[in-house]
PDB file of C-alpha atoms in Angstrom:
ATOM      1  CA  UNK Q   1     -30.507 109.686  20.676  1.00  0.00           C
ATOM      2  CA  UNK Q   2     -33.122 109.576  23.476  1.00  0.00           C
ATOM      3  CA  UNK Q   3     -35.021 112.967  24.192  1.00  0.00           C
ATOM      4  CA  UNK Q   4     -34.864 114.625  27.567  1.00  0.00           C
ATOM      5  CA  UNK Q   5     -38.443 113.766  28.529  1.00  0.00           C
ATOM      6  CA  UNK Q   6     -38.017 110.139  27.665  1.00  0.00           C
ATOM      7  CA  UNK Q   7     -34.864 109.755  29.716  1.00  0.00           C
ATOM      8  CA  UNK Q   8     -36.959 111.766  32.636  1.00  0.00           C
ATOM      9  CA  UNK Q   9     -39.420 109.127  32.218  1.00  0.00           C
ATOM     10  CA  UNK Q  10     -37.370 106.258  32.637  1.00  0.00           C
ATOM     11  CA  UNK Q  11     -35.945 107.755  35.399  1.00  0.00           C
ATOM     12  CA  UNK Q  12     -39.259 108.446  37.047  1.00  0.00           C
ATOM     13  CA  UNK Q  13     -41.621 106.027  35.976  1.00  0.00           C
ATOM     14  CA  UNK Q  14     -39.106 103.101  35.126  1.00  0.00           C
ATOM     15  CA  UNK Q  15     -40.086 102.502  31.415  1.00  0.00           C
ATOM     16  CA  UNK Q  16     -40.391 104.167  28.122  1.00  0.00           C
ATOM     17  CA  UNK Q  17     -41.905 103.071  24.875  1.00  0.00           C
ATOM     18  CA  UNK Q  18     -40.153 103.771  21.368  1.00  0.00           C
ATOM     19  CA  UNK Q  19     -41.333 103.261  17.950  1.00  0.00           C
ATOM     20  CA  UNK Q  20     -38.873 102.440  14.582  1.00  0.00           C
ATOM     21  CA  UNK Q  21     -36.206 101.085  16.780  1.00  0.00           C
ATOM     22  CA  UNK Q  22     -35.395  98.395  14.312  1.00  0.00           C
ATOM     23  CA  UNK Q  23     -35.746  98.577  10.474  1.00  0.00           C
ATOM     24  CA  UNK Q  24     -37.914  96.484   8.651  1.00  0.00           C
ATOM     25  CA  UNK Q  25     -34.856  94.368   7.067  1.00  0.00           C
ATOM     26  CA  UNK Q  26     -33.435  93.868  10.493  1.00  0.00           C
ATOM     27  CA  UNK Q  27     -36.708  92.694  11.995  1.00  0.00           C
ATOM     28  CA  UNK Q  28     -36.841  89.926   9.066  1.00  0.00           C
ATOM     29  CA  UNK Q  29     -33.693  88.760   9.870  1.00  0.00           C
ATOM     30  CA  UNK Q  30     -33.936  88.605  14.038  1.00  0.00           C
ATOM     31  CA  UNK Q  31     -37.031  86.971  13.277  1.00  0.00           C
ATOM     32  CA  UNK Q  32     -35.014  83.806  12.030  1.00  0.00           C
ATOM     33  CA  UNK Q  33     -33.569  83.544  15.394  1.00  0.00           C
ATOM     34  CA  UNK Q  34     -36.927  82.073  16.371  1.00  0.00           C
ATOM     35  CA  UNK Q  35     -37.162  79.875  13.914  1.00  0.00           C
ATOM     36  CA  UNK Q  36     -34.941  77.184  15.618  1.00  0.00           C
ATOM     37  CA  UNK Q  37     -36.338  77.630  18.978  1.00  0.00           C
ATOM     38  CA  UNK Q  38     -37.090  74.422  21.337  1.00  0.00           C
ATOM     39  CA  UNK Q  39     -40.302  76.018  22.816  1.00  0.00           C
ATOM     40  CA  UNK Q  40     -41.541  78.968  23.768  1.00  0.00           C
ATOM     41  CA  UNK Q  41     -38.108  80.956  24.330  1.00  0.00           C
ATOM     42  CA  UNK Q  42     -34.352  80.300  25.278  1.00  0.00           C
ATOM     43  CA  UNK Q  43     -32.291  82.442  27.672  1.00  0.00           C
ATOM     44  CA  UNK Q  44     -29.007  82.071  25.470  1.00  0.00           C
ATOM     45  CA  UNK Q  45     -29.869  84.654  23.185  1.00  0.00           C
ATOM     46  CA  UNK Q  46     -26.581  86.098  22.885  1.00  0.00           C
ATOM     47  CA  UNK Q  47     -25.272  82.861  21.165  1.00  0.00           C
ATOM     48  CA  UNK Q  48     -27.080  83.833  17.859  1.00  0.00           C
ATOM     49  CA  UNK Q  49     -25.612  85.632  15.424  1.00  0.00           C
ATOM     50  CA  UNK Q  50     -28.176  88.455  14.722  1.00  0.00           C
ATOM     51  CA  UNK Q  51     -28.760  88.889  18.231  1.00  0.00           C
ATOM     52  CA  UNK Q  52     -25.123  89.364  19.055  1.00  0.00           C
ATOM     53  CA  UNK Q  53     -24.741  92.167  16.315  1.00  0.00           C
ATOM     54  CA  UNK Q  54     -28.194  93.677  17.722  1.00  0.00           C
ATOM     55  CA  UNK Q  55     -26.605  94.605  21.184  1.00  0.00           C
ATOM     56  CA  UNK Q  56     -23.157  95.132  20.064  1.00  0.00           C
ATOM     57  CA  UNK Q  57     -23.742  98.047  17.725  1.00  0.00           C
ATOM     58  CA  UNK Q  58     -26.519  99.995  16.264  1.00  0.00           C
ATOM     59  CA  UNK Q  59     -29.719 101.704  17.833  1.00  0.00           C
ATOM     60  CA  UNK Q  60     -30.071  99.234  20.423  1.00  0.00           C
ATOM     61  CA  UNK Q  61     -26.669  99.429  21.513  1.00  0.00           C
ATOM     62  CA  UNK Q  62     -27.243 103.381  21.042  1.00  0.00           C
ATOM     63  CA  UNK Q  63     -30.150 103.301  23.507  1.00  0.00           C
ATOM     64  CA  UNK Q  64     -28.594 101.575  26.232  1.00  0.00           C
ATOM     65  CA  UNK Q  65     -25.515 103.700  26.360  1.00  0.00           C
ATOM     66  CA  UNK Q  66     -27.560 106.942  26.267  1.00  0.00           C
ATOM     67  CA  UNK Q  67     -29.242 105.591  29.740  1.00  0.00           C
ATOM     68  CA  UNK Q  68     -26.242 103.502  31.250  1.00  0.00           C
ATOM     69  CA  UNK Q  69     -23.316 105.223  29.522  1.00  0.00           C
ATOM     70  CA  UNK Q  70     -20.653 103.935  26.881  1.00  0.00           C
ATOM     71  CA  UNK Q  71     -19.110 101.429  29.150  1.00  0.00           C
ATOM     72  CA  UNK Q  72     -22.354  99.319  29.876  1.00  0.00           C
ATOM     73  CA  UNK Q  73     -22.269  95.621  29.014  1.00  0.00           C
ATOM     74  CA  UNK Q  74     -25.203  93.361  27.445  1.00  0.00           C
ATOM     75  CA  UNK Q  75     -25.431  90.399  30.031  1.00  0.00           C
ATOM     76  CA  UNK Q  76     -28.025  88.656  28.479  1.00  0.00           C
ATOM     77  CA  UNK Q  77     -30.829  88.323  25.956  1.00  0.00           C
ATOM     78  CA  UNK Q  78     -33.988  86.013  26.367  1.00  0.00           C
ATOM     79  CA  UNK Q  79     -35.932  85.401  23.321  1.00  0.00           C
ATOM     80  CA  UNK Q  80     -39.878  84.867  23.843  1.00  0.00           C
ATOM     81  CA  UNK Q  81     -42.263  83.508  21.223  1.00  0.00           C
ATOM     82  CA  UNK Q  82     -46.001  84.024  22.721  1.00  0.00           C
ATOM     83  CA  UNK Q  83     -48.369  82.526  20.109  1.00  0.00           C
ATOM     84  CA  UNK Q  84     -51.168  80.164  20.184  1.00  0.00           C
ATOM     85  CA  UNK Q  85     -49.783  76.607  21.357  1.00  0.00           C
ATOM     86  CA  UNK Q  86     -47.539  78.801  23.968  1.00  0.00           C
ATOM     87  CA  UNK Q  87     -49.830  81.137  25.598  1.00  0.00           C
ATOM     88  CA  UNK Q  88     -48.875  81.878  29.235  1.00  0.00           C
ATOM     89  CA  UNK Q  89     -49.484  84.503  31.918  1.00  0.00           C
ATOM     90  CA  UNK Q  90     -47.112  85.977  34.340  1.00  0.00           C
ATOM     91  CA  UNK Q  91     -48.265  87.621  37.542  1.00  0.00           C
ATOM     92  CA  UNK Q  92     -46.769  90.984  38.963  1.00  0.00           C
ATOM     93  CA  UNK Q  93     -42.950  90.498  39.791  1.00  0.00           C
ATOM     94  CA  UNK Q  94     -39.388  92.236  39.353  1.00  0.00           C
ATOM     95  CA  UNK Q  95     -36.542  90.649  37.467  1.00  0.00           C
ATOM     96  CA  UNK Q  96     -33.985  90.046  39.892  1.00  0.00           C
ATOM     97  CA  UNK Q  97     -31.300  87.468  39.051  1.00  0.00           C
ATOM     98  CA  UNK Q  98     -28.579  87.695  36.694  1.00  0.00           C
ATOM     99  CA  UNK Q  99     -26.559  85.243  34.907  1.00  0.00           C
ATOM    100  CA  UNK Q 100     -22.905  84.944  36.690  1.00  0.00           C
ATOM    101  CA  UNK Q 101     -19.708  83.041  35.175  1.00  0.00           C
ATOM    102  CA  UNK Q 102     -19.568  80.937  38.379  1.00  0.00           C
ATOM    103  CA  UNK Q 103     -21.101  80.567  41.930  1.00  0.00           C
ATOM    104  CA  UNK Q 104     -19.046  82.474  44.413  1.00  0.00           C
ATOM    105  CA  UNK Q 105     -19.853  82.513  48.156  1.00  0.00           C
ATOM    106  CA  UNK Q 106     -19.663  86.660  48.042  1.00  0.00           C
ATOM    107  CA  UNK Q 107     -21.744  88.733  50.487  1.00  0.00           C
ATOM    108  CA  UNK Q 108     -24.832  90.472  49.017  1.00  0.00           C
ATOM    109  CA  UNK Q 109     -25.432  87.783  46.515  1.00  0.00           C
ATOM    110  CA  UNK Q 110     -28.267  85.364  47.282  1.00  0.00           C
ATOM    111  CA  UNK Q 111     -31.055  82.941  45.691  1.00  0.00           C
ATOM    112  CA  UNK Q 112     -28.527  81.042  43.653  1.00  0.00           C
ATOM    113  CA  UNK Q 113     -29.741  78.702  41.054  1.00  0.00           C
ATOM    114  CA  UNK Q 114     -28.699  77.009  37.701  1.00  0.00           C
ATOM    115  CA  UNK Q 115     -31.093  77.656  34.628  1.00  0.00           C
ATOM    116  CA  UNK Q 116     -29.910  76.032  31.361  1.00  0.00           C
ATOM    117  CA  UNK Q 117     -26.533  75.075  32.905  1.00  0.00           C
ATOM    118  CA  UNK Q 118     -25.827  78.776  33.775  1.00  0.00           C
ATOM    119  CA  UNK Q 119     -25.622  80.025  37.429  1.00  0.00           C
ATOM    120  CA  UNK Q 120     -27.936  82.928  38.508  1.00  0.00           C
ATOM    121  CA  UNK Q 121     -28.140  84.649  41.592  1.00  0.00           C
ATOM    122  CA  UNK Q 122     -29.834  87.917  42.941  1.00  0.00           C
ATOM    123  CA  UNK Q 123     -27.531  90.645  43.323  1.00  0.00           C
ATOM    124  CA  UNK Q 124     -27.003  93.350  45.813  1.00  0.00           C
ATOM    125  CA  UNK Q 125     -29.621  96.378  45.166  1.00  0.00           C
ATOM    126  CA  UNK Q 126     -26.858  98.608  43.269  1.00  0.00           C
ATOM    127  CA  UNK Q 127     -26.399  95.963  40.696  1.00  0.00           C
ATOM    128  CA  UNK Q 128     -30.305  95.995  40.187  1.00  0.00           C
ATOM    129  CA  UNK Q 129     -30.343  99.189  39.955  1.00  0.00           C
ATOM    130  CA  UNK Q 130     -27.543  99.505  37.197  1.00  0.00           C
ATOM    131  CA  UNK Q 131     -29.858  97.425  34.743  1.00  0.00           C
ATOM    132  CA  UNK Q 132     -31.606  98.193  32.023  1.00  0.00           C
ATOM    133  CA  UNK Q 133     -33.931  95.742  29.763  1.00  0.00           C
ATOM    134  CA  UNK Q 134     -34.499  96.524  26.131  1.00  0.00           C
ATOM    135  CA  UNK Q 135     -37.368  94.472  24.933  1.00  0.00           C
ATOM    136  CA  UNK Q 136     -37.561  94.553  20.928  1.00  0.00           C
ATOM    137  CA  UNK Q 137     -41.100  93.699  19.703  1.00  0.00           C
ATOM    138  CA  UNK Q 138     -40.852  91.923  16.045  1.00  0.00           C
ATOM    139  CA  UNK Q 139     -44.404  91.641  15.651  1.00  0.00           C
ATOM    140  CA  UNK Q 140     -45.886  94.461  17.776  1.00  0.00           C
ATOM    141  CA  UNK Q 141     -48.133  94.256  21.065  1.00  0.00           C
ATOM    142  CA  UNK Q 142     -51.456  95.288  21.829  1.00  0.00           C
ATOM    143  CA  UNK Q 143     -54.360  94.809  24.121  1.00  0.00           C
ATOM    144  CA  UNK Q 144     -55.236  91.202  22.415  1.00  0.00           C
ATOM    145  CA  UNK Q 145     -51.711  89.511  22.101  1.00  0.00           C
ATOM    146  CA  UNK Q 146     -50.515  89.743  26.324  1.00  0.00           C
ATOM    147  CA  UNK Q 147     -48.600  92.965  26.283  1.00  0.00           C
ATOM    148  CA  UNK Q 148     -46.469  93.865  29.267  1.00  0.00           C
ATOM    149  CA  UNK Q 149     -48.243  95.561  31.897  1.00  0.00           C
ATOM    150  CA  UNK Q 150     -46.252  97.756  34.244  1.00  0.00           C
ATOM    151  CA  UNK Q 151     -46.794  99.785  37.563  1.00  0.00           C
ATOM    152  CA  UNK Q 152     -45.067 103.164  36.910  1.00  0.00           C
ATOM    153  CA  UNK Q 153     -42.451 104.224  39.735  1.00  0.00           C
ATOM    154  CA  UNK Q 154     -42.204 100.983  41.505  1.00  0.00           C
ATOM    155  CA  UNK Q 155     -38.668 100.353  40.423  1.00  0.00           C
ATOM    156  CA  UNK Q 156     -37.682 103.274  43.072  1.00  0.00           C
ATOM    157  CA  UNK Q 157     -39.127 101.198  45.999  1.00  0.00           C
ATOM    158  CA  UNK Q 158     -35.904  98.538  45.983  1.00  0.00           C
ATOM    159  CA  UNK Q 159     -36.800  94.880  46.265  1.00  0.00           C
ATOM    160  CA  UNK Q 160     -40.228  94.220  47.052  1.00  0.00           C
ATOM    161  CA  UNK Q 161     -41.586  91.149  49.097  1.00  0.00           C
ATOM    162  CA  UNK Q 162     -44.729  89.694  48.444  1.00  0.00           C
ATOM    163  CA  UNK Q 163     -46.997  92.094  50.544  1.00  0.00           C
ATOM    164  CA  UNK Q 164     -45.402  95.265  49.129  1.00  0.00           C
ATOM    165  CA  UNK Q 165     -45.939  93.656  45.485  1.00  0.00           C
ATOM    166  CA  UNK Q 166     -49.829  93.080  46.574  1.00  0.00           C
ATOM    167  CA  UNK Q 167     -50.276  96.699  48.219  1.00  0.00           C
ATOM    168  CA  UNK Q 168     -48.435  98.353  44.935  1.00  0.00           C
ATOM    169  CA  UNK Q 169     -50.947  96.486  42.853  1.00  0.00           C
ATOM    170  CA  UNK Q 170     -53.752  97.738  44.789  1.00  0.00           C
ATOM    171  CA  UNK Q 171     -52.682 101.146  44.951  1.00  0.00           C
ATOM    172  CA  UNK Q 172     -51.044 101.609  41.459  1.00  0.00           C
ATOM    173  CA  UNK Q 173     -53.004 102.181  38.314  1.00  0.00           C
ATOM    174  CA  UNK Q 174     -51.744  99.625  35.889  1.00  0.00           C
ATOM    175  CA  UNK Q 175     -49.995 100.595  32.392  1.00  0.00           C
ATOM    176  CA  UNK Q 176     -50.504  98.694  29.309  1.00  0.00           C
ATOM    177  CA  UNK Q 177     -47.381  99.161  26.980  1.00  0.00           C
ATOM    178  CA  UNK Q 178     -48.549  98.733  23.218  1.00  0.00           C
ATOM    179  CA  UNK Q 179     -45.570  98.761  20.791  1.00  0.00           C
ATOM    180  CA  UNK Q 180     -45.480  98.853  17.114  1.00  0.00           C
ATOM    181  CA  UNK Q 181     -43.363  96.034  15.096  1.00  0.00           C
ATOM    182  CA  UNK Q 182     -39.875  97.247  15.377  1.00  0.00           C
ATOM    183  CA  UNK Q 183     -40.305  99.176  18.361  1.00  0.00           C
ATOM    184  CA  UNK Q 184     -38.964  98.779  21.866  1.00  0.00           C
ATOM    185  CA  UNK Q 185     -39.586  98.682  25.538  1.00  0.00           C
ATOM    186  CA  UNK Q 186     -36.815 100.273  27.569  1.00  0.00           C
ATOM    187  CA  UNK Q 187     -37.426  99.162  31.232  1.00  0.00           C
ATOM    188  CA  UNK Q 188     -35.731  99.025  34.705  1.00  0.00           C
ATOM    189  CA  UNK Q 189     -36.119  95.441  35.524  1.00  0.00           C
ATOM    190  CA  UNK Q 190     -37.111  96.536  39.342  1.00  0.00           C
ATOM    191  CA  UNK Q 191     -40.075  97.972  37.895  1.00  0.00           C
ATOM    192  CA  UNK Q 192     -43.156  95.577  38.666  1.00  0.00           C
ATOM    193  CA  UNK Q 193     -44.645  94.114  35.576  1.00  0.00           C
ATOM    194  CA  UNK Q 194     -46.647  91.366  34.339  1.00  0.00           C
ATOM    195  CA  UNK Q 195     -48.565  90.052  31.386  1.00  0.00           C
ATOM    196  CA  UNK Q 196     -51.814  88.406  30.633  1.00  0.00           C
ATOM    197  CA  UNK Q 197     -52.580  85.484  28.284  1.00  0.00           C
ATOM    198  CA  UNK Q 198     -53.338  86.404  24.527  1.00  0.00           C
ATOM    199  CA  UNK Q 199     -56.873  86.482  23.528  1.00  0.00           C
ATOM    200  CA  UNK Q 200     -56.029  86.629  19.638  1.00  0.00           C
ATOM    201  CA  UNK Q 201     -53.989  84.059  17.930  1.00  0.00           C
ATOM    202  CA  UNK Q 202     -51.203  86.810  16.694  1.00  0.00           C
ATOM    203  CA  UNK Q 203     -47.653  85.849  17.734  1.00  0.00           C
ATOM    204  CA  UNK Q 204     -45.879  88.321  20.302  1.00  0.00           C
ATOM    205  CA  UNK Q 205     -41.953  87.559  19.766  1.00  0.00           C
ATOM    206  CA  UNK Q 206     -39.735  89.485  21.922  1.00  0.00           C
ATOM    207  CA  UNK Q 207     -36.144  89.864  22.211  1.00  0.00           C
ATOM    208  CA  UNK Q 208     -35.245  90.955  25.817  1.00  0.00           C
ATOM    209  CA  UNK Q 209     -31.927  92.531  25.940  1.00  0.00           C
ATOM    210  CA  UNK Q 210     -30.282  93.061  29.532  1.00  0.00           C
ATOM    211  CA  UNK Q 211     -27.669  95.472  29.855  1.00  0.00           C
ATOM    212  CA  UNK Q 212     -25.742  96.846  33.191  1.00  0.00           C
ATOM    213  CA  UNK Q 213     -23.324  99.457  33.843  1.00  0.00           C
ATOM    214  CA  UNK Q 214     -22.142  97.810  37.168  1.00  0.00           C
ATOM    215  CA  UNK Q 215     -18.406  96.661  37.594  1.00  0.00           C
ATOM    216  CA  UNK Q 216     -18.654  93.675  39.291  1.00  0.00           C
ATOM    217  CA  UNK Q 217     -16.136  93.019  42.320  1.00  0.00           C
ATOM    218  CA  UNK Q 218     -13.534  90.220  41.520  1.00  0.00           C
ATOM    219  CA  UNK Q 219     -13.791  87.496  41.208  1.00  0.00           C
ATOM    220  CA  UNK Q 220     -17.210  87.688  40.241  1.00  0.00           C
ATOM    221  CA  UNK Q 221     -17.877  87.840  36.247  1.00  0.00           C
ATOM    222  CA  UNK Q 222     -21.009  88.230  34.122  1.00  0.00           C
ATOM    223  CA  UNK Q 223     -21.470  85.181  32.313  1.00  0.00           C
ATOM    224  CA  UNK Q 224     -21.456  86.121  28.469  1.00  0.00           C
ATOM    225  CA  UNK Q 225     -21.068  89.979  28.436  1.00  0.00           C
ATOM    226  CA  UNK Q 226     -21.020  91.838  25.443  1.00  0.00           C
ATOM    227  CA  UNK Q 227     -19.326  95.417  24.778  1.00  0.00           C
ATOM    228  CA  UNK Q 228     -19.843  97.859  22.233  1.00  0.00           C
ATOM    229  CA  UNK Q 229     -18.580  97.034  18.291  1.00  0.00           C
ATOM    230  CA  UNK Q 230     -17.022 100.115  17.196  1.00  0.00           C
ATOM    231  CA  UNK Q 231     -15.114  98.771  14.429  1.00  0.00           C
ATOM    232  CA  UNK Q 232     -17.625  96.659  12.903  1.00  0.00           C
ATOM    233  CA  UNK Q 233     -16.544  93.426  13.789  1.00  0.00           C
ATOM    234  CA  UNK Q 234     -18.107  91.413  16.885  1.00  0.00           C
ATOM    235  CA  UNK Q 235     -16.243  91.672  20.083  1.00  0.00           C
TER     236      UNK Q 235
END
């Protein structure tokens, strides 16, 4: 259960870092999901059994429910593996698209694209505000291995255009988000965030799970939603 101060930080600043979210034996199991990656990541993390178990029960599911309520769904999981031969940077941005079952001509949904055979779109602001990302860090992040940086409070400004992003990057002091191995960063995807290239050879393996409390208007549907595992079995 999250402390009231942490919930307030997520509400006001858009992020919070927690230690000891995933125990060491689970971290080792999750690391196995990265051994078969083709490249530096995949958007289809929910197809991997250990990741499915992570998001359906246990501490990660409990964190999501504390912030979003008991009926929230995991709607995606991306695996990132930043290492010596896959070292990238990402400029300031918001995460604005979600994976859907199929493309629909629905008011409020725009910027449709296909990624890995899956339709993605930018949903209305109220759907974006229903989202919570939980980034489980298997190796730990510090200033040397390309950690996430955030601009606190920017999630409360809605969808920002290029000029808005430039304004925020000049006027708001960025915050680095170091995380211990097995810890997690909880983040509202509308929060402006970025990461630099790593300056050390340490790996940074992240499981980025996206949860939502939104109920989509039919016939729209999430691509691969997962709810809670209340009985010890995968849904």
